[in-house]
């Protein structure tokens, strides 16, 4: 062939896309080449990913759902709920038709032994309603006759009150904000307005406040104790610092329960510290100090247990600060105190931030220690959550409290990111 | 000469021990004149850095006094000595900008803001970093960080600046460039500089005088050219520049000359620097570039047979390893100028050198 074609690529269109010699866009080729590596990488992280989704993300999602989920009345007394929503004006007791429907459904649930669930659910809104439901159901199931309106009111006056019906209507929506409202000491009244809980029932605000206060105090104490310790660890020669590090880590290797119990032995009124103080005459035998089963006990034990979480991040950051920085500052004319304040301290901040946020988040959700040594004044929000999970079985409220706790931690995390930057956080 | 003019810095019989068992610095006497560029040169562990740290105030002498400008400073803490210091890894504060770093010594001295800004700008201009004041140290290259550290150590106009292997972390080209810049800054400002390094070429380039340290003792204190041309003992000869070693026994001494019977049996004429006693073992030191290949007969007293063992082409010169006087590690540098000798491995030839270039030292 005499008419030699120029040695140009076969037919790349005249655009700006980079292409390989055979005309395939460079990006496509690159993707094809790296696909294998990406698949292998994905395969390697898959077990962990599945584990996290199943054991962590899914439960959190379910918890958040449960905090607003409200299926009881809709499944137990569906027709009454529907009629209340459509045919009742909210003024005075509803008409006979609604009474009749409720009676029919109550008898049905009573025979199925399910009526207690309705009572329990309504009792969250207004205490006393459980016994009302149980009593009414039992009575009408045995000898109830129409007209139902009169029968109901005869059993209990409250059936004649629009408020009771309002509460039933209120509690019957499929999703409800009432758990969240209860978690911040608010509630919906029977008209659907948000009002404060009565004085004697406002405990969650107090408990959230106390939890935050104890956590902040524990964080501050850990910082006060842990910073000098980390300083010492970072400046000692390796042999000694390793030994000291083992002492710091030793609590990690002992059971949480053992450590907490050890504090009981030390701090109780007949315990080691009180005995010692009485023996050396600083206290009289009657004047023994109550240091456990109260807030003091919670704070002491939690500070001890969480201290390593403060020391380790600070230590790891301090380790990276060259000792020449302090020397340089001093050679430039700064006194040792000033060099520490202006050169050393600012460089430890990422570690201090990481340690503080770690300790604070851990203490906000702390459960075992307050439960064992907290007594009444040392209880924290997690103890209340456990109470609702295990004793009162009000899972909706427990979930709402948990969700608020989660939100608080996330806000904190966001704040930290804004102030210091999460990328600067160093845990070790 | 120390009596005629008061020295600026004086080490008076300084001894230093860390563990109470060994002396890191053994009885150091050293005078540094005002405006001098003095280098402490030595291998690691020779005590040079310890001396610098004692001068800066970060180490205390176990014995002896350090006098700075006629005042003993043993009890003066580092921050009141007013000595500028540049550290090995720059020690720039990462949480401050370049300008804040340079301005830090002024800030701790309470210099007014406007005045401080002016002086920071001048210091940064001096090291040609005037435009980078707002950057963070981490955003600068190694050479730039080095300049910032230098500007910071100079900005408060100290009369003494200490530099602890400041160029160690830079690559070769940059290091050489910085050497000249340092030298120029020293000449311009007239400050006294004490420089610690283990790199002999660095020391030779910049210093007015060099103190060669080994084993806690100053082996020789002299100008660079004197150190290179007239090393006082075997250690200095080895440490500064390349060096051929010939071991032998002194046969006879006449004036400043001596004749040495090398271990191979050859008789070598050399300068008697440290070899006075007859029959004494001695080490003769000879610079590779002072050896001539195939010298004209009778032009040199020392002429010996040699065999070329290895050749390395180094651009401006050829390095040749030869067998001379029974030694196989005898190095000869042949300059790569027009008409130079062409060598081939395995070739037999003669090499020769003048008496003045061969120094009989302590064994």
CSV table of N, CA, C and O in Angstrom, one decimal, chain B residues 253-258 270-273 275 355-356 358 360:
chain,number,residue,atom,x,y,z
B,253,UNK,N,66.1,10.1,62.8
B,253,UNK,CA,65.4,11.4,62.8
B,253,UNK,C,66.5,12.4,62.6
B,253,UNK,O,67.6,12.4,63.2
B,254,UNK,N,66.3,13.3,61.6
B,254,UNK,CA,67.3,14.4,61.4
B,254,UNK,C,66.5,15.7,61.2
B,254,UNK,O,65.8,15.9,60.2
B,255,UNK,N,66.6,16.6,62.3
B,255,UNK,CA,65.8,17.8,62.3
B,255,UNK,C,64.3,17.5,62.3
B,255,UNK,O,63.8,16.7,63.1
B,256,UNK,N,63.6,18.1,61.3
B,256,UNK,CA,62.1,17.8,61.2
B,256,UNK,C,61.9,16.7,60.3
B,256,UNK,O,60.7,16.4,60.0
B,257,UNK,N,62.9,16.1,59.7
B,257,UNK,CA,62.7,14.9,58.8
B,257,UNK,C,62.9,13.6,59.6
B,257,UNK,O,63.7,13.6,60.6
B,258,UNK,N,62.4,12.6,59.1
B,258,UNK,CA,62.7,11.3,59.6
B,258,UNK,C,62.6,10.2,58.5
B,258,UNK,O,62.0,10.5,57.4
B,270,UNK,N,59.8,11.2,55.7
B,270,UNK,CA,58.6,11.9,56.1
B,270,UNK,C,58.9,13.0,57.0
B,270,UNK,O,60.0,13.1,57.5
B,271,UNK,N,57.9,13.9,57.2
B,271,UNK,CA,58.1,14.9,58.2
B,271,UNK,C,57.8,14.3,59.6
B,271,UNK,O,56.9,13.6,59.8
B,272,UNK,N,58.7,14.6,60.6
B,272,UNK,CA,58.6,14.1,61.9
B,272,UNK,C,57.7,15.0,62.7
B,272,UNK,O,58.2,16.0,63.3
B,273,UNK,N,56.4,14.7,62.7
B,273,UNK,CA,55.5,15.6,63.5
B,273,UNK,C,55.3,15.0,64.9
B,273,UNK,O,55.5,15.7,65.9
B,275,UNK,N,56.7,11.8,65.7
B,275,UNK,CA,57.6,10.7,65.8
B,275,UNK,C,59.0,11.2,66.1
B,275,UNK,O,59.7,11.6,65.2
B,355,UNK,N,58.4,14.8,50.6
B,355,UNK,CA,58.6,14.6,52.0
B,355,UNK,C,57.5,15.5,52.8
B,355,UNK,O,56.9,15.0,53.7
B,356,UNK,N,57.3,16.7,52.3
B,356,UNK,CA,56.4,17.7,53.0
B,356,UNK,C,55.0,17.2,53.1
B,356,UNK,O,54.2,17.6,53.9
B,358,UNK,N,54.1,14.0,53.5
B,358,UNK,CA,53.9,12.8,54.2
B,358,UNK,C,54.3,13.1,55.7
B,358,UNK,O,55.4,13.5,56.0
B,360,UNK,N,54.6,11.9,59.6
B,360,UNK,CA,54.7,10.8,60.5
B,360,UNK,C,54.1,11.2,61.8
B,360,UNK,O,54.5,12.1,62.5
